[in-house]
mmCIF file of C-alpha atoms and ligand atoms in Angstrom:
data_model
loop_
_atom_site.group_PDB
_atom_site.id
_atom_site.type_symbol
_atom_site.label_atom_id
_atom_site.label_comp_id
_atom_site.label_asym_id
_atom_site.label_seq_id
_atom_site.Cartn_x
_atom_site.Cartn_y
_atom_site.Cartn_z
ATOM 1 C CA UNK B 1 -27.018 17.443 7.603
ATOM 2 C CA UNK B 2 -24.233 14.901 7.070
ATOM 3 C CA UNK B 3 -20.762 15.985 8.148
ATOM 4 C CA UNK B 4 -18.246 16.350 5.528
ATOM 5 C CA UNK B 5 -15.634 13.812 5.427
ATOM 6 C CA UNK B 6 -13.025 16.186 4.927
ATOM 7 C CA UNK B 7 -9.381 15.183 4.297
ATOM 8 C CA UNK B 8 -7.539 11.857 4.736
ATOM 9 C CA UNK B 9 -4.208 10.766 4.358
ATOM 10 C CA UNK B 10 -3.631 7.654 1.763
ATOM 11 C CA UNK B 11 -0.616 5.529 1.875
ATOM 12 C CA UNK B 12 0.029 4.848 -1.631
ATOM 13 C CA UNK B 13 2.946 2.622 -2.980
ATOM 14 C CA UNK B 14 2.252 2.712 -6.507
ATOM 15 C CA UNK B 15 0.713 -0.864 -6.560
ATOM 16 C CA UNK B 16 -2.155 -2.452 -7.189
ATOM 17 C CA UNK B 17 -3.991 -2.421 -3.605
ATOM 18 C CA UNK B 18 -3.106 1.127 -2.822
ATOM 19 C CA UNK B 19 -4.317 2.570 -6.056
ATOM 20 C CA UNK B 20 -7.672 0.634 -5.243
ATOM 21 C CA UNK B 21 -7.660 2.229 -1.620
ATOM 22 C CA UNK B 22 -6.987 5.611 -2.741
ATOM 23 C CA UNK B 23 -10.212 5.115 -5.542
ATOM 24 C CA UNK B 24 -12.011 3.926 -2.364
ATOM 25 C CA UNK B 25 -11.059 6.828 -0.194
ATOM 26 C CA UNK B 26 -12.201 9.444 -3.153
ATOM 27 C CA UNK B 27 -15.691 7.574 -3.112
ATOM 28 C CA UNK B 28 -16.088 7.895 0.530
ATOM 29 C CA UNK B 29 -15.817 11.895 -0.611
ATOM 30 C CA UNK B 30 -12.534 12.352 1.369
ATOM 31 C CA UNK B 31 -9.843 14.733 -0.370
ATOM 32 C CA UNK B 32 -6.968 12.868 -0.139
ATOM 33 C CA UNK B 33 -3.186 13.483 0.785
ATOM 34 C CA UNK B 34 -1.330 10.504 -0.861
ATOM 35 C CA UNK B 35 1.663 9.567 0.970
ATOM 36 C CA UNK B 36 4.611 7.502 -0.522
ATOM 37 C CA UNK B 37 7.997 6.647 0.828
ATOM 38 C CA UNK B 38 11.485 6.435 -0.528
ATOM 39 C CA UNK B 39 12.827 3.854 1.862
ATOM 40 C CA UNK B 40 15.811 2.100 -0.209
ATOM 41 C CA UNK B 41 13.605 -0.395 -1.871
ATOM 42 C CA UNK B 42 14.703 -2.062 -4.830
ATOM 43 C CA UNK B 43 11.626 -1.608 -6.652
ATOM 44 C CA UNK B 44 11.949 2.192 -6.528
ATOM 45 C CA UNK B 45 10.346 2.530 -9.807
ATOM 46 C CA UNK B 46 7.195 2.164 -7.757
ATOM 47 C CA UNK B 47 7.519 5.816 -6.848
ATOM 48 C CA UNK B 48 6.936 6.690 -10.487
ATOM 49 C CA UNK B 49 3.918 4.359 -10.574
ATOM 50 C CA UNK B 50 2.727 6.062 -7.399
ATOM 51 C CA UNK B 51 2.835 9.613 -8.988
ATOM 52 C CA UNK B 52 1.069 8.356 -11.753
ATOM 53 C CA UNK B 53 -1.515 6.756 -9.568
ATOM 54 C CA UNK B 54 -1.679 9.735 -7.493
ATOM 55 C CA UNK B 55 -2.545 12.165 -10.294
ATOM 56 C CA UNK B 56 -4.856 9.817 -12.104
ATOM 57 C CA UNK B 57 -6.724 8.910 -8.926
ATOM 58 C CA UNK B 58 -7.355 12.478 -8.257
ATOM 59 C CA UNK B 59 -5.537 13.230 -4.963
ATOM 60 C CA UNK B 60 -5.067 16.847 -3.744
ATOM 61 C CA UNK B 61 -1.393 16.161 -3.136
ATOM 62 C CA UNK B 62 1.194 13.668 -3.289
ATOM 63 C CA UNK B 63 4.002 13.677 -0.586
ATOM 64 C CA UNK B 64 7.191 11.332 -0.970
ATOM 65 C CA UNK B 65 8.982 11.298 2.276
ATOM 66 C CA UNK B 66 12.350 9.608 2.534
ATOM 67 C CA UNK B 67 12.911 7.004 5.124
ATOM 68 C CA UNK B 68 16.119 5.149 5.833
ATOM 69 C CA UNK B 69 14.646 1.750 6.610
ATOM 70 C CA UNK B 70 17.017 0.217 3.957
ATOM 71 C CA UNK B 71 19.861 0.999 6.317
ATOM 72 C CA UNK B 72 18.438 -1.374 8.688
ATOM 73 C CA UNK B 73 18.891 -4.330 6.307
ATOM 74 C CA UNK B 74 16.929 -7.424 6.844
ATOM 75 C CA UNK B 75 14.745 -7.562 3.862
ATOM 76 C CA UNK B 76 15.304 -8.862 0.327
ATOM 77 C CA UNK B 77 13.247 -5.704 -0.403
ATOM 78 C CA UNK B 78 16.036 -3.243 0.713
ATOM 79 C CA UNK B 79 19.069 -5.532 0.617
ATOM 80 C CA UNK B 80 20.336 -6.373 -2.756
ATOM 81 C CA UNK B 81 22.376 -9.233 -1.355
ATOM 82 C CA UNK B 82 19.391 -11.029 -0.412
ATOM 83 C CA UNK B 83 17.558 -12.797 -3.348
ATOM 84 C CA UNK B 84 13.911 -11.851 -3.904
ATOM 85 C CA UNK B 85 12.304 -15.498 -3.942
ATOM 86 C CA UNK B 86 10.203 -17.345 -6.291
ATOM 87 C CA UNK B 87 6.440 -17.391 -5.021
ATOM 88 C CA UNK B 88 7.206 -21.605 -5.037
ATOM 89 C CA UNK B 89 10.082 -21.042 -2.347
ATOM 90 C CA UNK B 90 8.175 -18.901 0.517
ATOM 91 C CA UNK B 91 7.358 -20.510 3.624
ATOM 92 C CA UNK B 92 6.448 -18.661 7.025
ATOM 93 C CA UNK B 93 7.260 -14.914 6.919
ATOM 94 C CA UNK B 94 9.303 -14.555 3.760
ATOM 95 C CA UNK B 95 12.515 -12.452 3.369
ATOM 96 C CA UNK B 96 10.468 -9.846 1.530
ATOM 97 C CA UNK B 97 9.012 -8.784 4.863
ATOM 98 C CA UNK B 98 10.580 -5.388 5.596
ATOM 99 C CA UNK B 99 11.064 -5.030 9.335
ATOM 100 C CA UNK B 100 8.274 -2.978 11.156
ATOM 101 C CA UNK B 101 7.123 -1.428 7.593
ATOM 102 C CA UNK B 102 3.664 -0.919 8.432
ATOM 103 C CA UNK B 103 4.457 0.497 11.867
ATOM 104 C CA UNK B 104 6.904 2.917 10.489
ATOM 105 C CA UNK B 105 4.835 4.060 7.388
ATOM 106 C CA UNK B 106 1.689 4.447 9.697
ATOM 107 C CA UNK B 107 3.577 6.476 12.100
ATOM 108 C CA UNK B 108 4.685 9.269 9.406
ATOM 109 C CA UNK B 109 0.907 8.931 8.085
ATOM 110 C CA UNK B 110 -0.275 9.861 11.675
ATOM 111 C CA UNK B 111 2.221 12.630 11.971
ATOM 112 C CA UNK B 112 1.229 13.742 8.548
ATOM 113 C CA UNK B 113 -2.708 13.587 9.608
ATOM 114 C CA UNK B 114 -2.328 15.382 12.550
ATOM 115 C CA UNK B 115 -0.368 18.115 10.991
ATOM 116 C CA UNK B 116 -2.661 18.785 8.067
ATOM 117 C CA UNK B 117 -6.234 17.940 9.972
ATOM 118 C CA UNK B 118 -6.822 14.803 8.577
ATOM 119 C CA UNK B 119 -8.430 12.311 10.966
ATOM 120 C CA UNK B 120 -8.814 9.224 8.757
ATOM 121 C CA UNK B 121 -5.742 7.250 7.556
ATOM 122 C CA UNK B 122 -6.223 4.618 4.691
ATOM 123 C CA UNK B 123 -3.697 1.923 4.408
ATOM 124 C CA UNK B 124 -3.862 -1.339 1.589
ATOM 125 C CA UNK B 125 -2.942 -3.916 4.168
ATOM 126 C CA UNK B 126 -4.511 -7.074 3.382
ATOM 127 C CA UNK B 127 -4.805 -10.226 5.395
ATOM 128 C CA UNK B 128 -6.394 -12.565 2.964
ATOM 129 C CA UNK B 129 -3.743 -13.015 0.017
ATOM 130 C CA UNK B 130 -0.976 -11.303 2.181
ATOM 131 C CA UNK B 131 2.343 -12.960 2.298
ATOM 132 C CA UNK B 132 2.445 -13.733 6.032
ATOM 133 C CA UNK B 133 3.408 -10.076 7.138
ATOM 134 C CA UNK B 134 2.451 -9.768 10.587
ATOM 135 C CA UNK B 135 1.792 -5.969 10.186
ATOM 136 C CA UNK B 136 -1.047 -6.709 7.572
ATOM 137 C CA UNK B 137 -3.509 -8.273 10.170
ATOM 138 C CA UNK B 138 -6.652 -6.597 11.499
ATOM 139 C CA UNK B 139 -5.144 -6.991 15.040
ATOM 140 C CA UNK B 140 -2.144 -4.937 13.887
ATOM 141 C CA UNK B 141 -4.675 -2.412 12.342
ATOM 142 C CA UNK B 142 -6.860 -2.289 15.566
ATOM 143 C CA UNK B 143 -3.640 -1.691 17.866
ATOM 144 C CA UNK B 144 -2.262 0.984 15.863
ATOM 145 C CA UNK B 145 -5.612 2.978 15.831
ATOM 146 C CA UNK B 146 -5.660 2.672 19.542
ATOM 147 C CA UNK B 147 -2.105 3.707 19.925
ATOM 148 C CA UNK B 148 -2.775 6.614 17.518
ATOM 149 C CA UNK B 149 -5.564 7.879 19.660
ATOM 150 C CA UNK B 150 -3.273 7.433 23.077
ATOM 151 C CA UNK B 151 -0.185 9.016 21.562
ATOM 152 C CA UNK B 152 -1.455 12.147 19.989
ATOM 153 C CA UNK B 153 -2.628 15.784 20.708
ATOM 154 C CA UNK B 154 -5.547 15.104 18.349
ATOM 155 C CA UNK B 155 -6.173 11.811 20.161
ATOM 156 C CA UNK B 156 -6.475 13.398 23.689
ATOM 157 C CA UNK B 157 -8.170 16.938 22.934
ATOM 158 C CA UNK B 158 -9.482 16.315 19.531
ATOM 159 C CA UNK B 159 -12.023 13.780 17.821
ATOM 160 C CA UNK B 160 -9.302 11.393 17.398
ATOM 161 C CA UNK B 161 -7.947 9.102 14.253
ATOM 162 C CA UNK B 162 -9.537 6.363 12.430
ATOM 163 C CA UNK B 163 -7.187 3.950 10.701
ATOM 164 C CA UNK B 164 -9.110 2.449 7.541
ATOM 165 C CA UNK B 165 -7.994 -0.747 6.050
ATOM 166 C CA UNK B 166 -10.679 -1.343 3.550
ATOM 167 C CA UNK B 167 -8.952 -4.453 1.628
ATOM 168 C CA UNK B 168 -8.121 -6.066 4.872
ATOM 169 C CA UNK B 169 -10.613 -9.024 4.359
ATOM 170 C CA UNK B 170 -10.623 -9.125 0.338
ATOM 171 C CA UNK B 171 -9.160 -11.339 -2.024
ATOM 172 C CA UNK B 172 -7.006 -9.997 -4.623
ATOM 173 C CA UNK B 173 -9.736 -10.610 -7.120
ATOM 174 C CA UNK B 174 -12.235 -8.714 -5.164
ATOM 175 C CA UNK B 175 -10.010 -5.807 -4.879
ATOM 176 C CA UNK B 176 -9.418 -5.783 -8.844
ATOM 177 C CA UNK B 177 -13.203 -5.895 -9.297
ATOM 178 C CA UNK B 178 -13.749 -3.309 -6.701
ATOM 179 C CA UNK B 179 -11.029 -0.999 -8.546
ATOM 180 C CA UNK B 180 -12.451 -1.701 -11.804
ATOM 181 C CA UNK B 181 -15.921 -0.521 -10.881
ATOM 182 C CA UNK B 182 -14.150 2.677 -9.466
ATOM 183 C CA UNK B 183 -12.206 3.301 -12.722
ATOM 184 C CA UNK B 184 -8.701 2.535 -11.394
ATOM 185 C CA UNK B 185 -6.136 2.026 -14.328
ATOM 186 C CA UNK B 186 -4.469 -0.955 -12.997
ATOM 187 C CA UNK B 187 -1.678 -0.526 -16.116
ATOM 188 C CA UNK B 188 -0.395 2.497 -14.229
ATOM 189 C CA UNK B 189 0.703 0.395 -11.045
ATOM 190 C CA UNK B 190 3.577 -1.928 -10.416
ATOM 191 C CA UNK B 191 3.358 -4.670 -7.627
ATOM 192 C CA UNK B 192 6.641 -6.660 -8.686
ATOM 193 C CA UNK B 193 9.267 -6.941 -6.076
ATOM 194 C CA UNK B 194 12.065 -7.041 -8.498
ATOM 195 C CA UNK B 195 11.157 -5.388 -11.380
ATOM 196 C CA UNK B 196 13.345 -4.264 -14.531
ATOM 197 C CA UNK B 197 14.484 -0.650 -14.539
ATOM 198 C CA UNK B 198 11.976 0.245 -17.150
ATOM 199 C CA UNK B 199 9.441 -1.433 -14.435
ATOM 200 C CA UNK B 200 8.416 -4.382 -16.146
ATOM 201 C CA UNK B 201 7.484 -7.097 -13.599
ATOM 202 C CA UNK B 202 9.454 -10.472 -13.155
ATOM 203 C CA UNK B 203 6.272 -12.449 -13.546
ATOM 204 C CA UNK B 204 7.907 -15.146 -10.620
ATOM 205 C CA UNK B 205 7.912 -13.389 -7.527
ATOM 206 C CA UNK B 206 5.161 -13.788 -4.709
ATOM 207 C CA UNK B 207 3.680 -10.349 -5.406
ATOM 208 C CA UNK B 208 3.559 -11.047 -9.242
ATOM 209 C CA UNK B 209 2.009 -14.293 -8.842
ATOM 210 C CA UNK B 210 -0.809 -12.879 -6.270
ATOM 211 C CA UNK B 211 -1.685 -10.085 -8.877
ATOM 212 C CA UNK B 212 -1.543 -12.457 -11.957
ATOM 213 C CA UNK B 213 -3.884 -14.905 -10.114
ATOM 214 C CA UNK B 214 -6.300 -11.974 -9.051
ATOM 215 C CA UNK B 215 -6.850 -10.827 -12.537
ATOM 216 C CA UNK B 216 -7.500 -14.347 -13.702
ATOM 217 C CA UNK B 217 -10.103 -15.027 -10.840
ATOM 218 C CA UNK B 218 -11.542 -11.814 -11.586
ATOM 219 C CA UNK B 219 -11.802 -12.707 -15.036
ATOM 220 C CA UNK B 220 -10.141 -9.174 -16.032
ATOM 221 C CA UNK B 221 -7.453 -8.859 -18.834
ATOM 222 C CA UNK B 222 -3.956 -8.606 -16.974
ATOM 223 C CA UNK B 223 -2.849 -5.195 -18.002
ATOM 224 C CA UNK B 224 0.806 -5.847 -16.489
ATOM 225 C CA UNK B 225 3.931 -5.599 -18.585
ATOM 226 C CA UNK B 226 6.106 -8.596 -18.170
ATOM 227 C CA UNK B 227 9.710 -8.909 -18.680
ATOM 228 C CA UNK B 228 10.739 -11.474 -21.612
ATOM 229 C CA UNK B 229 11.598 -14.688 -20.377
ATOM 230 C CA UNK B 230 13.647 -17.467 -21.507
HETATM 231 ZN ZN1 LIG P 1 7.623 -9.825 -9.630
#
């Protein structure tokens, strides 16, 4: 007799990576509660994408919580006075890093997991193609899992939590191939840091470059809608 996997919280941004993670969690037979955040991101159109992805990906529920991370400032993704750089300008931890974002997101996911009886939390963190974000490293995921099991009633009195980051060692091309095999429609997703109000990708930011390169290496037609450029 195999234990039923039960329910999982899946952090869902509306981008390529988290759409793939939702499909992987479903393949693991979890009933998925998708969790997205309105945190003042300039690419807020991604919340529309997140809703589409949650519906298409078979989530049993999609929650969007409001978090005032943008009020902290300090990131090109939440502060309109800081330009989103072209990929070529990036060196070290880029200005698109959002202070402590994954710690804050996972903390909210942990609270939701404890309340809803989920023992598993999925996050699309990726250390291979990542842009130098410290909270996308395996060490961070392992440390957060330890914290989750120290800091909660479920961790102390119950069976504890697993933080699952199945993309952590995968290249963008591997992620795309995995998603295609699982039937993910990447046309529904938005990865761009600086999309138009209609959701068209800029084609030049770090995230657009990584995504476009991933489709190329995976030998899969890129379904992304790009803004017209001069
Ligand atoms: Zn872009």
